[in-house]
């Protein structure tokens, strides 16, 4: 038998890839939308359902960015509610390690794991910007260089807290009168970012440790994933890049005493289906146009160029303006934090070479559609991808709430199951079991 | 005139030895099914809402820190998430978790409770609680608090620290309330003509600046269905009465006698006056710990059970609230008498779970219904409405 594919579903996010203008686009907030997507994913035998997080509304040119879907409920709260509406699906929460303290983080994640009978995952993210920090008493600023040291130490501390209770600590023995074995929860952690001690008050999670997800792509991010994560949420969906990334990250595991299978690599992908290849391509193009409205195209250029483009026609040519390398006009959005001048140069070349308008340029340059075709073709490509060690599976990012996964699960999942690359039904109970992960290594010594 | 009835859930019940009750389910306290069954029972009894205790500490027989005991329930789940887990398996009952105003970020609380209000379609509440223990502060490592003993509350030693904790709690509530209003109800416009998903004029920075923290806003979560989820607080003294008067919709009080009902109510109303409370007066509930006699079935009486649990625990049970033992009819008499003295309702703390919850829903509730003092069916699905509180206008919409 070939390699088994792991699938996950990303709730449509707060950015322009989520199409809110479609007549079928439902609420991004109503719990019913989350239930629909989660149940669809569970019907498709997905490993987990993934919620992102952002702790400050995005801004453009000093004002709240109003073109994209924005606003969402809190990940862990929604996932705890979904634990009551699903039975097997893993529940993955993105939670910031900068604006949460380990004691509270550890018990909230442990609680989700208890309440879902072992289906919880934590996507560890870090923020370093003062912009987000303005919403928190902790205050904002963490030097960017400390992002990973803080994230690593937060994760290490959280693991120590989970390990502070024995797996068999709860006795509940009426006869002997012993509810719990002695000395549970005692911890002491002294480090660069945290100096805490006392008694942790939530019993060890059913999975030992909830599944750890990491999304960083830098050298440090890859190393962090190799040493500490169970799943890496990758951005590399182009086959060659994906294979190189896969090989690179998997090769790093041995030095931490881990096997290649201990870390699953799941790129974020999109799927557009059609009865024919042409129909699929037409639908894909229509989705791209919906994702990049005229005002969105202009806002994108402004984000990259770091300056005001008001008054320019999005359906006209890219004006001859140089990017402003300064602070930029966009806040709270990771994609505008990189080397904007270099991106602007590439984009201008693309526009000039192809004779693209502003909107066409943004459609072209930010295109993220991965699999476009008939269900048969898409199933074949996805399977080939996994068999060819470009990934261990995929995180599907639908463009529509709440029906964005329906077609995939109705039309592609049966084909993947026929091929034997996707499970016919769940065989395990916990998310670790779905992912084929080993018991967690225990972190630190008890205090 | 009917009474409001809430039940306070905590572990295996409020008696420290409750887990040893033959009907208890001590091995399941950290499982969803246990909580779902309790919520279903409470909903069958048409109760107004459930509260969920929480703390950043293991339970202890000592006031000021862990006691190392292993013969009582130890361990807690996060209360907001327990409440959220019940969203999809309940349909009417209000869900009111406890969080700390001392250690939890107000921003996280605001979005958490708002999210609970979304997942329950308007059944969320919140009980803010201060954490005064030095040992809790050491779990966070961001501040130090002095060791405060029970006596300190009586003698006024550390009164400045206590006042500070409550002032901070009031600031936290203010931040949370502003964040709930930071999205106007109709902020999401989905205007295809202009490409705008939201009307940014209907989103508001809250710009809270206090001595302990500042929060910019807006929230990341649209306004909750109730506008402002129900805020409740437990109070035993002047400072917490004033906190409730400033910040809460419902206050839980702990009178032990009918006379105390009257005198404490007067103190609460005076606190409302001193703090210049606007809008609806506080809804006042009394807390009682209950050990009820069996209804139709055989079995030990409430007082016999209390005595048995006391013996198992080695110490007579004491509580800040009145400990009631007796029949459902006797309890109904007491509740209606106290209700007549001006209370809006009661938050009953079951001595043992699920036994005393079942006694409330199957014996006490029919007793009250027979006297025309309790609803025969749920009318409202929204928690505020059930308590007769209007949906609040948005403070920012009015100012715009």
PDB file of C-alpha atoms in Angstrom, chain B residues 132-394:
ATOM      1  CA  UNK B 132      -6.110  37.476  45.765  1.00  0.00           C
ATOM      2  CA  UNK B 133      -3.840  34.538  46.513  1.00  0.00           C
ATOM      3  CA  UNK B 134      -0.089  35.087  46.411  1.00  0.00           C
ATOM      4  CA  UNK B 135       0.324  31.481  45.227  1.00  0.00           C
ATOM      5  CA  UNK B 136      -1.888  32.137  42.159  1.00  0.00           C
ATOM      6  CA  UNK B 137       0.217  35.148  41.258  1.00  0.00           C
ATOM      7  CA  UNK B 138       3.331  32.952  41.312  1.00  0.00           C
ATOM      8  CA  UNK B 139       1.721  30.834  38.569  1.00  0.00           C
ATOM      9  CA  UNK B 140       1.978  33.846  36.300  1.00  0.00           C
ATOM     10  CA  UNK B 141       5.158  35.437  37.561  1.00  0.00           C
ATOM     11  CA  UNK B 142       4.130  38.908  36.500  1.00  0.00           C
ATOM     12  CA  UNK B 143       3.199  40.450  39.806  1.00  0.00           C
ATOM     13  CA  UNK B 144       3.462  39.646  43.473  1.00  0.00           C
ATOM     14  CA  UNK B 145       0.623  39.839  45.942  1.00  0.00           C
ATOM     15  CA  UNK B 146       0.925  39.755  49.732  1.00  0.00           C
ATOM     16  CA  UNK B 147      -0.330  36.720  51.628  1.00  0.00           C
ATOM     17  CA  UNK B 148      -3.854  37.665  52.665  1.00  0.00           C
ATOM     18  CA  UNK B 149      -5.605  35.662  55.371  1.00  0.00           C
ATOM     19  CA  UNK B 150      -9.338  35.353  56.017  1.00  0.00           C
ATOM     20  CA  UNK B 151      -8.861  37.437  59.128  1.00  0.00           C
ATOM     21  CA  UNK B 152      -7.335  40.209  57.059  1.00  0.00           C
ATOM     22  CA  UNK B 153     -10.711  40.747  55.434  1.00  0.00           C
ATOM     23  CA  UNK B 154     -12.309  41.213  58.838  1.00  0.00           C
ATOM     24  CA  UNK B 155      -9.602  43.373  60.308  1.00  0.00           C
ATOM     25  CA  UNK B 156      -9.052  45.452  57.221  1.00  0.00           C
ATOM     26  CA  UNK B 157      -5.372  44.570  57.014  1.00  0.00           C
ATOM     27  CA  UNK B 158      -4.399  44.735  53.342  1.00  0.00           C
ATOM     28  CA  UNK B 159      -7.597  46.680  52.656  1.00  0.00           C
ATOM     29  CA  UNK B 160      -5.616  48.693  50.134  1.00  0.00           C
ATOM     30  CA  UNK B 161      -4.677  45.538  48.219  1.00  0.00           C
ATOM     31  CA  UNK B 162      -8.270  44.318  48.241  1.00  0.00           C
ATOM     32  CA  UNK B 163      -9.544  47.674  47.034  1.00  0.00           C
ATOM     33  CA  UNK B 164      -6.899  47.642  44.345  1.00  0.00           C
ATOM     34  CA  UNK B 165      -7.951  44.171  43.165  1.00  0.00           C
ATOM     35  CA  UNK B 166     -11.574  45.271  42.906  1.00  0.00           C
ATOM     36  CA  UNK B 167     -10.717  48.535  41.180  1.00  0.00           C
ATOM     37  CA  UNK B 168      -8.733  46.521  38.690  1.00  0.00           C
ATOM     38  CA  UNK B 169     -11.701  44.167  38.289  1.00  0.00           C
ATOM     39  CA  UNK B 170     -13.948  47.145  37.573  1.00  0.00           C
ATOM     40  CA  UNK B 171     -11.479  48.336  34.938  1.00  0.00           C
ATOM     41  CA  UNK B 172     -11.420  44.861  33.409  1.00  0.00           C
ATOM     42  CA  UNK B 173     -15.229  44.823  33.210  1.00  0.00           C
ATOM     43  CA  UNK B 174     -15.227  48.286  31.672  1.00  0.00           C
ATOM     44  CA  UNK B 175     -12.775  47.112  28.996  1.00  0.00           C
ATOM     45  CA  UNK B 176     -14.832  44.007  28.308  1.00  0.00           C
ATOM     46  CA  UNK B 177     -18.072  45.980  28.043  1.00  0.00           C
ATOM     47  CA  UNK B 178     -16.498  48.515  25.708  1.00  0.00           C
ATOM     48  CA  UNK B 179     -15.050  45.750  23.533  1.00  0.00           C
ATOM     49  CA  UNK B 180     -18.477  44.114  23.274  1.00  0.00           C
ATOM     50  CA  UNK B 181     -19.808  47.428  21.967  1.00  0.00           C
ATOM     51  CA  UNK B 182     -16.825  48.118  19.732  1.00  0.00           C
ATOM     52  CA  UNK B 183     -18.665  46.565  16.790  1.00  0.00           C
ATOM     53  CA  UNK B 184     -22.069  48.029  16.144  1.00  0.00           C
ATOM     54  CA  UNK B 185     -24.729  45.421  15.422  1.00  0.00           C
ATOM     55  CA  UNK B 186     -24.835  46.278  11.754  1.00  0.00           C
ATOM     56  CA  UNK B 187     -21.097  46.789  11.195  1.00  0.00           C
ATOM     57  CA  UNK B 188     -20.922  43.997   8.618  1.00  0.00           C
ATOM     58  CA  UNK B 189     -22.483  45.462   5.478  1.00  0.00           C
ATOM     59  CA  UNK B 190     -21.183  43.242   2.620  1.00  0.00           C
ATOM     60  CA  UNK B 191     -21.588  46.049   0.135  1.00  0.00           C
ATOM     61  CA  UNK B 192     -20.588  44.574  -3.218  1.00  0.00           C
ATOM     62  CA  UNK B 193     -20.987  47.944  -4.959  1.00  0.00           C
ATOM     63  CA  UNK B 194     -18.117  49.501  -3.013  1.00  0.00           C
ATOM     64  CA  UNK B 195     -16.302  46.244  -2.188  1.00  0.00           C
ATOM     65  CA  UNK B 196     -16.617  46.912   1.518  1.00  0.00           C
ATOM     66  CA  UNK B 197     -17.270  44.036   3.935  1.00  0.00           C
ATOM     67  CA  UNK B 198     -17.581  46.265   6.996  1.00  0.00           C
ATOM     68  CA  UNK B 199     -18.515  49.866   7.525  1.00  0.00           C
ATOM     69  CA  UNK B 200     -15.502  51.098   9.445  1.00  0.00           C
ATOM     70  CA  UNK B 201     -17.563  53.976  10.855  1.00  0.00           C
ATOM     71  CA  UNK B 202     -19.394  51.335  12.859  1.00  0.00           C
ATOM     72  CA  UNK B 203     -16.217  49.884  14.371  1.00  0.00           C
ATOM     73  CA  UNK B 204     -14.759  51.692  17.357  1.00  0.00           C
ATOM     74  CA  UNK B 205     -11.482  51.998  19.174  1.00  0.00           C
ATOM     75  CA  UNK B 206     -12.203  51.751  22.876  1.00  0.00           C
ATOM     76  CA  UNK B 207      -9.040  53.554  23.989  1.00  0.00           C
ATOM     77  CA  UNK B 208      -9.283  52.497  27.593  1.00  0.00           C
ATOM     78  CA  UNK B 209      -6.555  54.035  29.729  1.00  0.00           C
ATOM     79  CA  UNK B 210      -6.339  53.001  33.355  1.00  0.00           C
ATOM     80  CA  UNK B 211      -3.658  52.949  36.013  1.00  0.00           C
ATOM     81  CA  UNK B 212      -3.049  49.212  35.506  1.00  0.00           C
ATOM     82  CA  UNK B 213      -3.500  48.702  31.778  1.00  0.00           C
ATOM     83  CA  UNK B 214      -4.642  50.231  28.550  1.00  0.00           C
ATOM     84  CA  UNK B 215      -6.520  48.552  25.709  1.00  0.00           C
ATOM     85  CA  UNK B 216      -6.959  50.005  22.238  1.00  0.00           C
ATOM     86  CA  UNK B 217      -9.564  47.817  20.516  1.00  0.00           C
ATOM     87  CA  UNK B 218     -11.740  47.242  18.630  1.00  0.00           C
ATOM     88  CA  UNK B 219     -12.591  43.652  19.483  1.00  0.00           C
ATOM     89  CA  UNK B 220     -11.774  40.971  16.942  1.00  0.00           C
ATOM     90  CA  UNK B 221     -15.233  39.477  17.494  1.00  0.00           C
ATOM     91  CA  UNK B 222     -18.457  41.108  16.303  1.00  0.00           C
ATOM     92  CA  UNK B 223     -20.932  42.278  18.923  1.00  0.00           C
ATOM     93  CA  UNK B 224     -22.460  39.352  20.818  1.00  0.00           C
ATOM     94  CA  UNK B 225     -26.110  38.493  20.102  1.00  0.00           C
ATOM     95  CA  UNK B 226     -27.149  39.832  23.523  1.00  0.00           C
ATOM     96  CA  UNK B 227     -25.222  43.025  22.958  1.00  0.00           C
ATOM     97  CA  UNK B 228     -23.866  42.706  26.463  1.00  0.00           C
ATOM     98  CA  UNK B 229     -23.771  39.188  27.905  1.00  0.00           C
ATOM     99  CA  UNK B 230     -25.002  38.969  31.488  1.00  0.00           C
ATOM    100  CA  UNK B 231     -22.394  39.950  34.079  1.00  0.00           C
ATOM    101  CA  UNK B 232     -22.781  38.460  37.531  1.00  0.00           C
ATOM    102  CA  UNK B 233     -20.709  38.681  40.681  1.00  0.00           C
ATOM    103  CA  UNK B 234     -20.581  37.230  44.159  1.00  0.00           C
ATOM    104  CA  UNK B 235     -20.337  39.756  46.976  1.00  0.00           C
ATOM    105  CA  UNK B 236     -20.045  39.587  50.750  1.00  0.00           C
ATOM    106  CA  UNK B 237     -18.923  43.035  51.772  1.00  0.00           C
ATOM    107  CA  UNK B 238     -18.911  46.726  50.969  1.00  0.00           C
ATOM    108  CA  UNK B 239     -16.118  46.745  48.409  1.00  0.00           C
ATOM    109  CA  UNK B 240     -17.584  43.867  46.379  1.00  0.00           C
ATOM    110  CA  UNK B 241     -21.101  45.343  46.720  1.00  0.00           C
ATOM    111  CA  UNK B 242     -19.785  48.509  45.142  1.00  0.00           C
ATOM    112  CA  UNK B 243     -17.995  46.517  42.459  1.00  0.00           C
ATOM    113  CA  UNK B 244     -21.277  44.735  41.651  1.00  0.00           C
ATOM    114  CA  UNK B 245     -23.152  48.033  41.637  1.00  0.00           C
ATOM    115  CA  UNK B 246     -20.639  49.531  39.212  1.00  0.00           C
ATOM    116  CA  UNK B 247     -20.065  46.552  36.974  1.00  0.00           C
ATOM    117  CA  UNK B 248     -22.619  43.742  37.168  1.00  0.00           C
ATOM    118  CA  UNK B 249     -26.175  42.941  36.102  1.00  0.00           C
ATOM    119  CA  UNK B 250     -26.728  40.294  38.769  1.00  0.00           C
ATOM    120  CA  UNK B 251     -25.228  40.009  42.243  1.00  0.00           C
ATOM    121  CA  UNK B 252     -25.101  36.850  44.379  1.00  0.00           C
ATOM    122  CA  UNK B 253     -25.442  37.533  48.102  1.00  0.00           C
ATOM    123  CA  UNK B 254     -25.016  35.270  51.097  1.00  0.00           C
ATOM    124  CA  UNK B 255     -27.620  36.074  53.768  1.00  0.00           C
ATOM    125  CA  UNK B 256     -28.092  33.444  56.448  1.00  0.00           C
ATOM    126  CA  UNK B 257     -31.357  34.742  57.922  1.00  0.00           C
ATOM    127  CA  UNK B 258     -34.448  36.598  56.704  1.00  0.00           C
ATOM    128  CA  UNK B 259     -33.235  39.654  58.615  1.00  0.00           C
ATOM    129  CA  UNK B 260     -29.941  39.532  56.778  1.00  0.00           C
ATOM    130  CA  UNK B 261     -31.792  39.426  53.487  1.00  0.00           C
ATOM    131  CA  UNK B 262     -33.270  42.782  54.359  1.00  0.00           C
ATOM    132  CA  UNK B 263     -30.119  44.326  55.773  1.00  0.00           C
ATOM    133  CA  UNK B 264     -27.818  43.127  52.967  1.00  0.00           C
ATOM    134  CA  UNK B 265     -30.289  44.281  50.340  1.00  0.00           C
ATOM    135  CA  UNK B 266     -30.254  47.712  51.935  1.00  0.00           C
ATOM    136  CA  UNK B 267     -26.456  47.711  51.756  1.00  0.00           C
ATOM    137  CA  UNK B 268     -26.560  46.748  48.084  1.00  0.00           C
ATOM    138  CA  UNK B 269     -29.056  49.485  47.247  1.00  0.00           C
ATOM    139  CA  UNK B 270     -26.934  51.982  49.157  1.00  0.00           C
ATOM    140  CA  UNK B 271     -23.897  50.855  47.163  1.00  0.00           C
ATOM    141  CA  UNK B 272     -25.884  51.442  43.975  1.00  0.00           C
ATOM    142  CA  UNK B 273     -26.599  54.954  45.150  1.00  0.00           C
ATOM    143  CA  UNK B 274     -22.995  55.678  46.131  1.00  0.00           C
ATOM    144  CA  UNK B 275     -21.632  54.466  42.824  1.00  0.00           C
ATOM    145  CA  UNK B 276     -24.208  56.362  40.794  1.00  0.00           C
ATOM    146  CA  UNK B 277     -25.454  53.242  39.066  1.00  0.00           C
ATOM    147  CA  UNK B 278     -27.405  54.029  35.889  1.00  0.00           C
ATOM    148  CA  UNK B 279     -30.054  51.875  34.230  1.00  0.00           C
ATOM    149  CA  UNK B 280     -31.682  48.795  35.682  1.00  0.00           C
ATOM    150  CA  UNK B 281     -30.999  48.080  39.353  1.00  0.00           C
ATOM    151  CA  UNK B 282     -28.977  44.955  40.163  1.00  0.00           C
ATOM    152  CA  UNK B 283     -30.870  41.701  40.041  1.00  0.00           C
ATOM    153  CA  UNK B 284     -30.261  40.239  43.473  1.00  0.00           C
ATOM    154  CA  UNK B 285     -29.842  36.530  44.047  1.00  0.00           C
ATOM    155  CA  UNK B 286     -29.086  34.706  47.267  1.00  0.00           C
ATOM    156  CA  UNK B 287     -26.663  31.798  47.271  1.00  0.00           C
ATOM    157  CA  UNK B 288     -27.527  28.677  49.263  1.00  0.00           C
ATOM    158  CA  UNK B 289     -25.754  25.357  49.558  1.00  0.00           C
ATOM    159  CA  UNK B 290     -28.419  22.640  49.455  1.00  0.00           C
ATOM    160  CA  UNK B 291     -28.583  19.037  50.648  1.00  0.00           C
ATOM    161  CA  UNK B 292     -32.115  17.938  49.869  1.00  0.00           C
ATOM    162  CA  UNK B 293     -34.154  15.053  51.218  1.00  0.00           C
ATOM    163  CA  UNK B 294     -35.115  12.367  48.737  1.00  0.00           C
ATOM    164  CA  UNK B 295     -38.498  13.016  47.147  1.00  0.00           C
ATOM    165  CA  UNK B 296     -40.516   9.874  46.495  1.00  0.00           C
ATOM    166  CA  UNK B 297     -37.623   7.494  46.839  1.00  0.00           C
ATOM    167  CA  UNK B 298     -36.067   6.042  49.928  1.00  0.00           C
ATOM    168  CA  UNK B 299     -32.665   7.188  50.974  1.00  0.00           C
ATOM    169  CA  UNK B 300     -30.852   9.303  53.485  1.00  0.00           C
ATOM    170  CA  UNK B 301     -32.181  12.750  54.294  1.00  0.00           C
ATOM    171  CA  UNK B 302     -30.233  15.850  53.371  1.00  0.00           C
ATOM    172  CA  UNK B 303     -28.982  16.283  56.896  1.00  0.00           C
ATOM    173  CA  UNK B 304     -27.955  12.636  57.143  1.00  0.00           C
ATOM    174  CA  UNK B 305     -25.981  12.972  53.910  1.00  0.00           C
ATOM    175  CA  UNK B 306     -24.314  16.134  55.105  1.00  0.00           C
ATOM    176  CA  UNK B 307     -23.334  14.381  58.344  1.00  0.00           C
ATOM    177  CA  UNK B 308     -21.977  11.383  56.420  1.00  0.00           C
ATOM    178  CA  UNK B 309     -19.917  13.572  54.107  1.00  0.00           C
ATOM    179  CA  UNK B 310     -18.648  15.596  57.062  1.00  0.00           C
ATOM    180  CA  UNK B 311     -17.538  12.391  58.731  1.00  0.00           C
ATOM    181  CA  UNK B 312     -15.759  11.189  55.598  1.00  0.00           C
ATOM    182  CA  UNK B 313     -14.046  14.534  55.243  1.00  0.00           C
ATOM    183  CA  UNK B 314     -13.079  14.778  58.880  1.00  0.00           C
ATOM    184  CA  UNK B 315     -14.325  18.345  59.260  1.00  0.00           C
ATOM    185  CA  UNK B 316     -17.792  19.862  59.508  1.00  0.00           C
ATOM    186  CA  UNK B 317     -18.626  21.657  56.280  1.00  0.00           C
ATOM    187  CA  UNK B 318     -18.796  25.419  56.456  1.00  0.00           C
ATOM    188  CA  UNK B 319     -19.652  27.894  53.750  1.00  0.00           C
ATOM    189  CA  UNK B 320     -19.935  31.594  53.089  1.00  0.00           C
ATOM    190  CA  UNK B 321     -23.557  30.821  52.114  1.00  0.00           C
ATOM    191  CA  UNK B 322     -26.322  29.339  54.235  1.00  0.00           C
ATOM    192  CA  UNK B 323     -26.204  25.535  54.228  1.00  0.00           C
ATOM    193  CA  UNK B 324     -29.742  24.252  53.839  1.00  0.00           C
ATOM    194  CA  UNK B 325     -30.770  20.693  54.660  1.00  0.00           C
ATOM    195  CA  UNK B 326     -34.343  19.487  54.385  1.00  0.00           C
ATOM    196  CA  UNK B 327     -37.201  18.805  52.015  1.00  0.00           C
ATOM    197  CA  UNK B 328     -37.939  20.507  48.750  1.00  0.00           C
ATOM    198  CA  UNK B 329     -41.127  21.872  50.308  1.00  0.00           C
ATOM    199  CA  UNK B 330     -39.192  23.421  53.189  1.00  0.00           C
ATOM    200  CA  UNK B 331     -36.709  24.929  50.771  1.00  0.00           C
ATOM    201  CA  UNK B 332     -39.563  26.329  48.668  1.00  0.00           C
ATOM    202  CA  UNK B 333     -40.969  27.946  51.829  1.00  0.00           C
ATOM    203  CA  UNK B 334     -37.638  29.565  52.561  1.00  0.00           C
ATOM    204  CA  UNK B 335     -37.081  30.761  49.003  1.00  0.00           C
ATOM    205  CA  UNK B 336     -40.533  32.306  48.753  1.00  0.00           C
ATOM    206  CA  UNK B 337     -40.156  33.983  52.120  1.00  0.00           C
ATOM    207  CA  UNK B 338     -36.825  35.501  51.084  1.00  0.00           C
ATOM    208  CA  UNK B 339     -38.189  36.331  47.673  1.00  0.00           C
ATOM    209  CA  UNK B 340     -40.934  38.279  49.391  1.00  0.00           C
ATOM    210  CA  UNK B 341     -38.227  40.313  51.109  1.00  0.00           C
ATOM    211  CA  UNK B 342     -36.935  41.607  47.814  1.00  0.00           C
ATOM    212  CA  UNK B 343     -34.715  38.976  46.215  1.00  0.00           C
ATOM    213  CA  UNK B 344     -35.134  38.279  42.517  1.00  0.00           C
ATOM    214  CA  UNK B 345     -33.804  34.776  42.624  1.00  0.00           C
ATOM    215  CA  UNK B 346     -31.441  32.182  43.979  1.00  0.00           C
ATOM    216  CA  UNK B 347     -28.258  30.476  42.984  1.00  0.00           C
ATOM    217  CA  UNK B 348     -28.298  27.046  44.530  1.00  0.00           C
ATOM    218  CA  UNK B 349     -25.038  25.248  45.126  1.00  0.00           C
ATOM    219  CA  UNK B 350     -25.724  21.499  45.096  1.00  0.00           C
ATOM    220  CA  UNK B 351     -24.001  19.812  48.038  1.00  0.00           C
ATOM    221  CA  UNK B 352     -23.418  16.729  45.905  1.00  0.00           C
ATOM    222  CA  UNK B 353     -23.743  16.193  42.169  1.00  0.00           C
ATOM    223  CA  UNK B 354     -25.721  14.978  40.448  1.00  0.00           C
ATOM    224  CA  UNK B 355     -27.927  14.065  43.423  1.00  0.00           C
ATOM    225  CA  UNK B 356     -28.803  17.538  44.680  1.00  0.00           C
ATOM    226  CA  UNK B 357     -29.199  18.932  41.181  1.00  0.00           C
ATOM    227  CA  UNK B 358     -31.708  16.194  40.409  1.00  0.00           C
ATOM    228  CA  UNK B 359     -33.513  16.996  43.636  1.00  0.00           C
ATOM    229  CA  UNK B 360     -33.711  20.644  42.571  1.00  0.00           C
ATOM    230  CA  UNK B 361     -35.063  19.876  39.112  1.00  0.00           C
ATOM    231  CA  UNK B 362     -37.407  17.024  40.058  1.00  0.00           C
ATOM    232  CA  UNK B 363     -38.604  18.022  43.515  1.00  0.00           C
ATOM    233  CA  UNK B 364     -37.992  21.705  44.173  1.00  0.00           C
ATOM    234  CA  UNK B 365     -39.016  22.950  40.737  1.00  0.00           C
ATOM    235  CA  UNK B 366     -42.403  21.118  40.707  1.00  0.00           C
ATOM    236  CA  UNK B 367     -42.958  22.366  44.269  1.00  0.00           C
ATOM    237  CA  UNK B 368     -42.387  25.968  43.146  1.00  0.00           C
ATOM    238  CA  UNK B 369     -44.450  25.450  40.000  1.00  0.00           C
ATOM    239  CA  UNK B 370     -47.348  24.110  42.073  1.00  0.00           C
ATOM    240  CA  UNK B 371     -47.254  27.350  44.029  1.00  0.00           C
ATOM    241  CA  UNK B 372     -47.245  29.394  40.838  1.00  0.00           C
ATOM    242  CA  UNK B 373     -43.763  30.636  41.596  1.00  0.00           C
ATOM    243  CA  UNK B 374     -41.749  29.135  38.739  1.00  0.00           C
ATOM    244  CA  UNK B 375     -42.115  28.927  34.957  1.00  0.00           C
ATOM    245  CA  UNK B 376     -43.803  25.926  33.348  1.00  0.00           C
ATOM    246  CA  UNK B 377     -41.803  26.208  30.128  1.00  0.00           C
ATOM    247  CA  UNK B 378     -38.980  28.259  28.738  1.00  0.00           C
ATOM    248  CA  UNK B 379     -40.321  31.372  27.056  1.00  0.00           C
ATOM    249  CA  UNK B 380     -37.202  33.350  26.168  1.00  0.00           C
ATOM    250  CA  UNK B 381     -34.109  31.893  24.535  1.00  0.00           C
ATOM    251  CA  UNK B 382     -31.908  34.889  25.321  1.00  0.00           C
ATOM    252  CA  UNK B 383     -30.495  35.035  28.845  1.00  0.00           C
ATOM    253  CA  UNK B 384     -30.834  38.771  29.471  1.00  0.00           C
ATOM    254  CA  UNK B 385     -34.423  38.671  28.348  1.00  0.00           C
ATOM    255  CA  UNK B 386     -35.190  35.825  30.737  1.00  0.00           C
ATOM    256  CA  UNK B 387     -34.050  38.064  33.560  1.00  0.00           C
ATOM    257  CA  UNK B 388     -36.161  40.930  32.287  1.00  0.00           C
ATOM    258  CA  UNK B 389     -33.170  42.972  31.167  1.00  0.00           C
ATOM    259  CA  UNK B 390     -33.416  44.911  27.912  1.00  0.00           C
ATOM    260  CA  UNK B 391     -30.924  44.500  25.113  1.00  0.00           C
ATOM    261  CA  UNK B 392     -28.586  47.417  25.802  1.00  0.00           C
ATOM    262  CA  UNK B 393     -28.082  50.144  23.252  1.00  0.00           C
ATOM    263  CA  UNK B 394     -24.555  50.324  21.897  1.00  0.00           C
TER     264      UNK B 394
END
